[in-house]
Short mmCIF file of C-alpha atoms in Angstrom, two decimals:
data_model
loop_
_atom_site.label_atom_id
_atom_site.label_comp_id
_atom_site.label_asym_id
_atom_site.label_seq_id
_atom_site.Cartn_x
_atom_site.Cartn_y
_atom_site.Cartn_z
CA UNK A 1 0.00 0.00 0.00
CA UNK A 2 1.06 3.48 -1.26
CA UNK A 3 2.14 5.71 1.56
CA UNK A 4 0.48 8.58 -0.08
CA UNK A 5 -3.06 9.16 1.57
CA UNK A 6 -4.85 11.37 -0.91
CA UNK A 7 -5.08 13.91 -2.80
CA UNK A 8 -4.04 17.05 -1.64
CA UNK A 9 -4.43 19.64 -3.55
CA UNK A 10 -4.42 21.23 -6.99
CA UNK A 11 -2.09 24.02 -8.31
CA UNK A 12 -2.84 25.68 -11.71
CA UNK A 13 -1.81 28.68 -13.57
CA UNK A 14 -4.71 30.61 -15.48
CA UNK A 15 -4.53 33.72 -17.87
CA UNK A 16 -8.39 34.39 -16.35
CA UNK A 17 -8.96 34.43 -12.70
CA UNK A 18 -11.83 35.99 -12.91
CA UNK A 19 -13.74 33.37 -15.41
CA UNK A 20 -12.31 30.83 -12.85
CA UNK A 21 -13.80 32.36 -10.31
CA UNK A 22 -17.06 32.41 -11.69
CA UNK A 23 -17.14 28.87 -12.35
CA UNK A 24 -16.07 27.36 -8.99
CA UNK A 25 -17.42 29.98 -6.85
CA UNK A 26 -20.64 30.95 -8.64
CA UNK A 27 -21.20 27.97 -10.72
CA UNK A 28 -19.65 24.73 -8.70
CA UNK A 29 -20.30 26.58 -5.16
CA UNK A 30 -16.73 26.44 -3.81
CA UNK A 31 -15.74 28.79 -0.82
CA UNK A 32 -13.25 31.68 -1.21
CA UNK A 33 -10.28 30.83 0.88
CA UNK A 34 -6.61 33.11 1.60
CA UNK A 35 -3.01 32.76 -0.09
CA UNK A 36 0.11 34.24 -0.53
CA UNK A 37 -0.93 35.42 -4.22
CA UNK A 38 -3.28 38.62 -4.44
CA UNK A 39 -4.50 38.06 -7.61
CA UNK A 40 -4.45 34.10 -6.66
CA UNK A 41 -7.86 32.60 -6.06
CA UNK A 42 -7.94 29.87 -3.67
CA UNK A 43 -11.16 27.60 -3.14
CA UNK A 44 -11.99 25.98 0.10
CA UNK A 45 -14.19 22.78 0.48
CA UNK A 46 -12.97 21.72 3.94
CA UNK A 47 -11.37 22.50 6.98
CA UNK A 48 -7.95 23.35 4.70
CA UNK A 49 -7.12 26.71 3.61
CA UNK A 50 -7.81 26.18 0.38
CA UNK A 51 -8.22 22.38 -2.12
CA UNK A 52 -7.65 24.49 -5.07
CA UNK A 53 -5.36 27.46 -6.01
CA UNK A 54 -6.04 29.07 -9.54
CA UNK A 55 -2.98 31.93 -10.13
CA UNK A 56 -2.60 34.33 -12.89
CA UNK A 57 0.11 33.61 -15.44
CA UNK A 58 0.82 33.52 -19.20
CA UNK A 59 -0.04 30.35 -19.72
CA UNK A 60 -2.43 28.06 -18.88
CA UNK A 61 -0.72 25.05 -16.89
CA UNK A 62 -0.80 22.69 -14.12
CA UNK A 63 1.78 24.16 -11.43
CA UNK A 64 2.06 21.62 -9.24
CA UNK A 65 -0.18 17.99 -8.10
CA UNK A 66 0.02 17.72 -4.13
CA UNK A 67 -0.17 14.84 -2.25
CA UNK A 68 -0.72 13.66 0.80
CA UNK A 69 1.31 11.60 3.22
CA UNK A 70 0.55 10.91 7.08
CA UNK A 71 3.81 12.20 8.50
CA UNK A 72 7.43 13.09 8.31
CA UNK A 73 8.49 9.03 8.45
CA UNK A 74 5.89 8.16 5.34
CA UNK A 75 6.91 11.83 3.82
CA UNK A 76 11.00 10.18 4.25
CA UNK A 77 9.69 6.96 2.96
CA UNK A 78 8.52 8.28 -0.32
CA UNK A 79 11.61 10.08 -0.58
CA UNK A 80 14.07 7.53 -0.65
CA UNK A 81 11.57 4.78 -2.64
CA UNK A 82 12.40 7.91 -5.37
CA UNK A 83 15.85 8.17 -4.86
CA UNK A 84 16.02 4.83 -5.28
CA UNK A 85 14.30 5.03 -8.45
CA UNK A 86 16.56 7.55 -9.75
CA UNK A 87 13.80 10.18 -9.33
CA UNK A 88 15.66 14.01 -8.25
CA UNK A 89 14.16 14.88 -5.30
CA UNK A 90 14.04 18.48 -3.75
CA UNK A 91 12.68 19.65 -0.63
CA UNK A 92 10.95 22.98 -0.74
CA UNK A 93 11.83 25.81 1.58
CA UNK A 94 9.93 26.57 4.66
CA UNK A 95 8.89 29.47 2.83
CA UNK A 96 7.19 27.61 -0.43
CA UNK A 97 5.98 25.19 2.68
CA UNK A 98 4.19 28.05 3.97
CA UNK A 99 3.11 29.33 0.93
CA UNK A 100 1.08 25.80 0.89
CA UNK A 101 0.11 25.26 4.04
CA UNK A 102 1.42 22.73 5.09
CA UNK A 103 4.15 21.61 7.66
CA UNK A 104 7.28 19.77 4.54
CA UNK A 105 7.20 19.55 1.07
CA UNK A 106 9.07 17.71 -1.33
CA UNK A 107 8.61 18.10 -4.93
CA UNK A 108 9.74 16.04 -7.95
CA UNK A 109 8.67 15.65 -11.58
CA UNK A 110 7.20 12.54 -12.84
CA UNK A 111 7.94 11.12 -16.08
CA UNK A 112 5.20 12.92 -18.54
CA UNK A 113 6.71 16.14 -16.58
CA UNK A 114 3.88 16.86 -14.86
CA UNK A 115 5.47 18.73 -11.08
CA UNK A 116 4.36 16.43 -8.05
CA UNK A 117 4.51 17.76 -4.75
CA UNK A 118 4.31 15.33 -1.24
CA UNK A 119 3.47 16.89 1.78
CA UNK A 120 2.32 16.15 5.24
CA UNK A 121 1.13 18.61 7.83
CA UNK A 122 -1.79 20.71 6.46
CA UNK A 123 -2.65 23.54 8.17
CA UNK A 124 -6.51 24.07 9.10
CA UNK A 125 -8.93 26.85 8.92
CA UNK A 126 -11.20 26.10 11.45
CA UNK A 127 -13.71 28.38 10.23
CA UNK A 128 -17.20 27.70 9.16
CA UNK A 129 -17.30 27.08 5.97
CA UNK A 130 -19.59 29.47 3.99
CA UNK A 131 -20.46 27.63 0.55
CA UNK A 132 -22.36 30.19 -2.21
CA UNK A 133 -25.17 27.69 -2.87
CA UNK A 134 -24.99 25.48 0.79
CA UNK A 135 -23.26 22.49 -0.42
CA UNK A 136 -21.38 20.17 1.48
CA UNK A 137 -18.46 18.48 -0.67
CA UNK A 138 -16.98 15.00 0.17
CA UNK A 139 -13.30 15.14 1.58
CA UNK A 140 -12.01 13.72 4.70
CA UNK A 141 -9.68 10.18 4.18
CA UNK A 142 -10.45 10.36 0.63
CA UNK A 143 -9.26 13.77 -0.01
CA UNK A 144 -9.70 16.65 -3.02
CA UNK A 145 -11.26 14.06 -5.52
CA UNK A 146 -9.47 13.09 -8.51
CA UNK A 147 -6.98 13.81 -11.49
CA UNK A 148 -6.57 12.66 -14.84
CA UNK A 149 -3.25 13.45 -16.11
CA UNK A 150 -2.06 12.98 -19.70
CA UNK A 151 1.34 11.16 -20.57
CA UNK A 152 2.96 11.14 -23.94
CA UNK A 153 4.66 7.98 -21.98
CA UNK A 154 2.44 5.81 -20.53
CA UNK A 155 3.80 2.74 -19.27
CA UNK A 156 6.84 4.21 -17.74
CA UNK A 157 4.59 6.90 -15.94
CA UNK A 158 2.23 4.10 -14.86
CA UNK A 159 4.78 2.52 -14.02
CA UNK A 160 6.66 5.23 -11.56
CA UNK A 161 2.91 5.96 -9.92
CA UNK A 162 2.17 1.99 -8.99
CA UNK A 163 6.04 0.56 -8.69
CA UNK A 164 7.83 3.56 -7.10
CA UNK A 165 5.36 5.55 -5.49
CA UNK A 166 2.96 2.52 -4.70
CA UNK A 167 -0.28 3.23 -6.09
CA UNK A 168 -2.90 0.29 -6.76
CA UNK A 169 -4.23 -0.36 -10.03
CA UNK A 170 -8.17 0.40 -9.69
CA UNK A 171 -8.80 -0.96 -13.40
CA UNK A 172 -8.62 0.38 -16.99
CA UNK A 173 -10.56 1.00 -20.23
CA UNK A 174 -9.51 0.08 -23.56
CA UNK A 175 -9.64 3.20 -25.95
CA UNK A 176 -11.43 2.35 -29.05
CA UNK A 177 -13.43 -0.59 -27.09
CA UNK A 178 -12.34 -3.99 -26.83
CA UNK A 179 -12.18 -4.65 -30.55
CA UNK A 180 -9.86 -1.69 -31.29
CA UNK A 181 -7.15 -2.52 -34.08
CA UNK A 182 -3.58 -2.43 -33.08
CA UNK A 183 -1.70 -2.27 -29.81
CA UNK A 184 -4.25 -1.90 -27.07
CA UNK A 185 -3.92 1.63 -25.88
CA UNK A 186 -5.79 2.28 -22.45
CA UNK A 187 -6.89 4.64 -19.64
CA UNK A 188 -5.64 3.20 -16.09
CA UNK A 189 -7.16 4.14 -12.80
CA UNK A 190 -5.24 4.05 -9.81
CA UNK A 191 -6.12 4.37 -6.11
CA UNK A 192 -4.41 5.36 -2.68
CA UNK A 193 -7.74 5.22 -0.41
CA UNK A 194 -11.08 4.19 -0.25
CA UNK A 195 -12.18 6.56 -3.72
CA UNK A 196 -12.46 3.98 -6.05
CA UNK A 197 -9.37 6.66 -7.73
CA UNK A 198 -7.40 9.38 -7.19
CA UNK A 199 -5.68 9.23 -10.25
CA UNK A 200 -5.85 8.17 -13.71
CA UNK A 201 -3.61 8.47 -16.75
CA UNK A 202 -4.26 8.92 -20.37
CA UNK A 203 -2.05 8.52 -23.15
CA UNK A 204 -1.42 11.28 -25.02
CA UNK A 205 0.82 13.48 -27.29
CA UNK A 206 3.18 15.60 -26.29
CA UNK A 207 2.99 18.74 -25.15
CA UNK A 208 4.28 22.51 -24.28
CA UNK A 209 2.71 23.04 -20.67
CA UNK A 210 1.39 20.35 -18.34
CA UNK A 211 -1.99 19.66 -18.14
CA UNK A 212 -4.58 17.68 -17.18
CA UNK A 213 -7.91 16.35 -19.01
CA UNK A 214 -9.60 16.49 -15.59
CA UNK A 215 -10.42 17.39 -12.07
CA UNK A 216 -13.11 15.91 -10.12
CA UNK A 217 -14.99 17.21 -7.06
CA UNK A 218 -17.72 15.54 -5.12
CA UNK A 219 -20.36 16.57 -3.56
CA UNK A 220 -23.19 14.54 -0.56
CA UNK A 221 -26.23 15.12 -3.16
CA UNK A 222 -27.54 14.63 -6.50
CA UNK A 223 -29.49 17.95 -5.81
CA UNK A 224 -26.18 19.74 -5.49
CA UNK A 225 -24.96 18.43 -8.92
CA UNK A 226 -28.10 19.45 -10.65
CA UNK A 227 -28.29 22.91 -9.41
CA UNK A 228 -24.98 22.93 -10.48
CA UNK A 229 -25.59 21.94 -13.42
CA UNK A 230 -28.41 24.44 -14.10
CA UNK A 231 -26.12 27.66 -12.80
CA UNK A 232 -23.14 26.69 -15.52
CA UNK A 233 -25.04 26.85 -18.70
CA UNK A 234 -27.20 29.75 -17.19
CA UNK A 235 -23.21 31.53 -16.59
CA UNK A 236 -22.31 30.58 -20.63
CA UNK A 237 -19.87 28.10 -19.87
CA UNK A 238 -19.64 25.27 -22.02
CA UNK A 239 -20.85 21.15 -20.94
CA UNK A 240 -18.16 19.02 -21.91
CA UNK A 241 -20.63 16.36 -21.41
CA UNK A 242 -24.29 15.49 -19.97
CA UNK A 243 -25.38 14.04 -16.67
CA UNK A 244 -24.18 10.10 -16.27
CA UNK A 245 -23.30 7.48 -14.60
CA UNK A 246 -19.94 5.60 -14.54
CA UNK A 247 -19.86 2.36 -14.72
CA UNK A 248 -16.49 1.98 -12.77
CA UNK A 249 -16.65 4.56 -9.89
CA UNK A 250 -20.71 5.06 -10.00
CA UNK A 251 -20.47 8.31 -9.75
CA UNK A 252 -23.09 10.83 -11.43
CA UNK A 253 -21.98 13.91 -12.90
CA UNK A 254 -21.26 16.43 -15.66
CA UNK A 255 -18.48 18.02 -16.64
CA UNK A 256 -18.12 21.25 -17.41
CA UNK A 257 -14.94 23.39 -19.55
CA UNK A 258 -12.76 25.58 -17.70
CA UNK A 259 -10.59 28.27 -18.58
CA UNK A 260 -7.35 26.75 -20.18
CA UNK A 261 -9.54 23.74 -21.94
CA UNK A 262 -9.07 21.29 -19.06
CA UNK A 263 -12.73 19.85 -17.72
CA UNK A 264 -14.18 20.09 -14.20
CA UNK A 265 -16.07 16.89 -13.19
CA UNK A 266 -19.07 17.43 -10.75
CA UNK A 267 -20.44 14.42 -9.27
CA UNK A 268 -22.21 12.53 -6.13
CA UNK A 269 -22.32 8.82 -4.62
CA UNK A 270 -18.96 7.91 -5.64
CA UNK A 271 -18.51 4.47 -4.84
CA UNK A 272 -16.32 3.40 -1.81
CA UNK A 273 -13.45 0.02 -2.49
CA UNK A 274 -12.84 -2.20 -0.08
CA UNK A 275 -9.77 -3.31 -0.80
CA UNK A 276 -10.14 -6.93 1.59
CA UNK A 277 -11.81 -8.29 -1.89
CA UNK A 278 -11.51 -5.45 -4.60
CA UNK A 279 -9.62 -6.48 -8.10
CA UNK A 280 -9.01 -4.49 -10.87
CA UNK A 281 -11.11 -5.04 -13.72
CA UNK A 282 -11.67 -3.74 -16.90
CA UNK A 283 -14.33 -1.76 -18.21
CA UNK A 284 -16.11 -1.74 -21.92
CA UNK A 285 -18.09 1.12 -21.29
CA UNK A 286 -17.42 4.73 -19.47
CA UNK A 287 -21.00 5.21 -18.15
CA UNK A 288 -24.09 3.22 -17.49
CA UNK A 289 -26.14 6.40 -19.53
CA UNK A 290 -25.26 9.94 -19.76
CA UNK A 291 -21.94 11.27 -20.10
CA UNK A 292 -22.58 12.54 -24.00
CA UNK A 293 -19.59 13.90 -24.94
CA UNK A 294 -21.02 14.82 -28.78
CA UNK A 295 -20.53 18.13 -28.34
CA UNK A 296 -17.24 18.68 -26.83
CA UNK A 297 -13.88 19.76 -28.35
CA UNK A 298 -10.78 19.28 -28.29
CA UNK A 299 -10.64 16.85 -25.35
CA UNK A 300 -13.10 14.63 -27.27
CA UNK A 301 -9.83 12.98 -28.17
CA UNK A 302 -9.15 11.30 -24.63
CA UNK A 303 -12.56 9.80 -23.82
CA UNK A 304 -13.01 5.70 -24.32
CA UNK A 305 -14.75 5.85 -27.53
CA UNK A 306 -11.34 7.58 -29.50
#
């Protein structure tokens, strides 16, 4: 078992805070937390200062994936399973630790280039917190939600997340479905706690900036989602794809295009493994209904059916 808890946090660079802000704070119902960064915006969903911090830049790009360890002995333990891997390893200063909240830091790139950051040692706001809309999200042990990170190498980046930093294969699709010509070419989900994933990785070409074909956040009702739902298209911003149900997590959502071209999943009743009995299977089919994705471009390109 991975010594990595959860998901942390997310760190992005946007060249439009405020269309950010309108999504996750107006449309998805997140709560305005504090940062370092002025012109940052940083959500809360939780008891942390903030899940997800959106600052200005240039160019659109993930900044940094955190995750989450128990204490300084796992944070050590990850640490040398990397240095043992070959993996350069550098510990942030107390000051970038602060400017996270959180106690250490070490950061590290992983093989599509994407910047990884392992922490332990959050520091809590123990404030209410004031939701737009009165949602509740779903944290705790299983943390943010989950990512879907692209990799113009796949195997050795699946590789480094289940053999070096001990993640557990949660199952896969085949893209193209099962009958697909040539070299199978698949999505694989991977777990650290009870979320059925906190990660999953696409392959993909190459590019520029990191990114990331997804973020999902969960919320306690389907109520929540569907109001949601409704506030987005009423604020203009485009639906990546309709209300449905996956068939590997259960979850029911939507997701919805932010700024950058990277999609926001919103969803409720996420299934919970038990990992006593769970095995990885795989899956011929993304959702049970729903989830058209018709009318979305470009990231058309990474869902099963390409």
């Amino acid at each position: 078992m991975s010594d990595i808890r959860s998901l942390g946090y997310l760190k992005v660079q946007t060249q439009d805070v405020d269309r950010w802000r309108e999504l996750v704070v107006d449309g998805l119902g997140m709560a305005v937390g504090s940062g370092p960064d002025e012109d940052g915006l940083y959500l809360r969903i939780d008891e942390r200062r903030s899940r997800l911090q959106v600052l200005p830049g240039e160019v659109d790009k993930v900044l940094a994936v955190g995750w989450e360890v128990r204490d300084q002995f796992a944070l050590r333990a990850v640490r040398e399973q990397l240095e043992k891997a070959g993996t350069p390893v550098r510990e942030l200063s107390q000051e970038e630790a602060d400017h996270r909240d959180v106690e250490r830091a070490i950061t590290f790139a992983d093989p599509a280039g994407t910047i990884v950051e392992v922490f332990f040692g959050p520091v809590l706001d123990h404030s209410p917190v004031v939701t737009p809309h009165g949602g509740r999200f779903v944290t705790g042990p299983a943390g943010l939600g989950h990512v879907v990170l692209p990799t113009p190498h796949f195997q050795e980046t699946y590789d480094f997340y289940t053999e070096v930093l001990g993640f557990l294969s949660r199952g896969a699709i085949r893209l193209g479905g099962p009958g697909a010509p040539g070299p199978a070419r698949r999505v694989r989900f991977l777990g650290v706690n009870q979320r059925h994933h906190s990660l999953a990785i696409c392959p993909a070409p190459p590019t520029e900036a990191p990114g990331m074909v997804h973020l999902m956040m969960e919320v306690d009702t389907l109520d929540a989602v569907g109001q949601a739902l409704d506030r987005v298209g009423k604020l203009g911003f485009s639906i990546s794809s309709t209300l449905g149900r996956h068939t590997n997590d259960k979850m029911v959502s939507f997701y919805v295009r932010a700024p950058g071209g990277w999609d926001l999943e919103f969803g409720t009743e996420g299934m919970l493994v038990d990992e006593s009995h769970f095995t990885a299977e795989e899956i011929t089919a993304d959702s049970y209904w729903g989830h058209d994705w018709s009318g979305s471009e470009p990231l058309a390109a990474f869902t099963p059916e390409s």
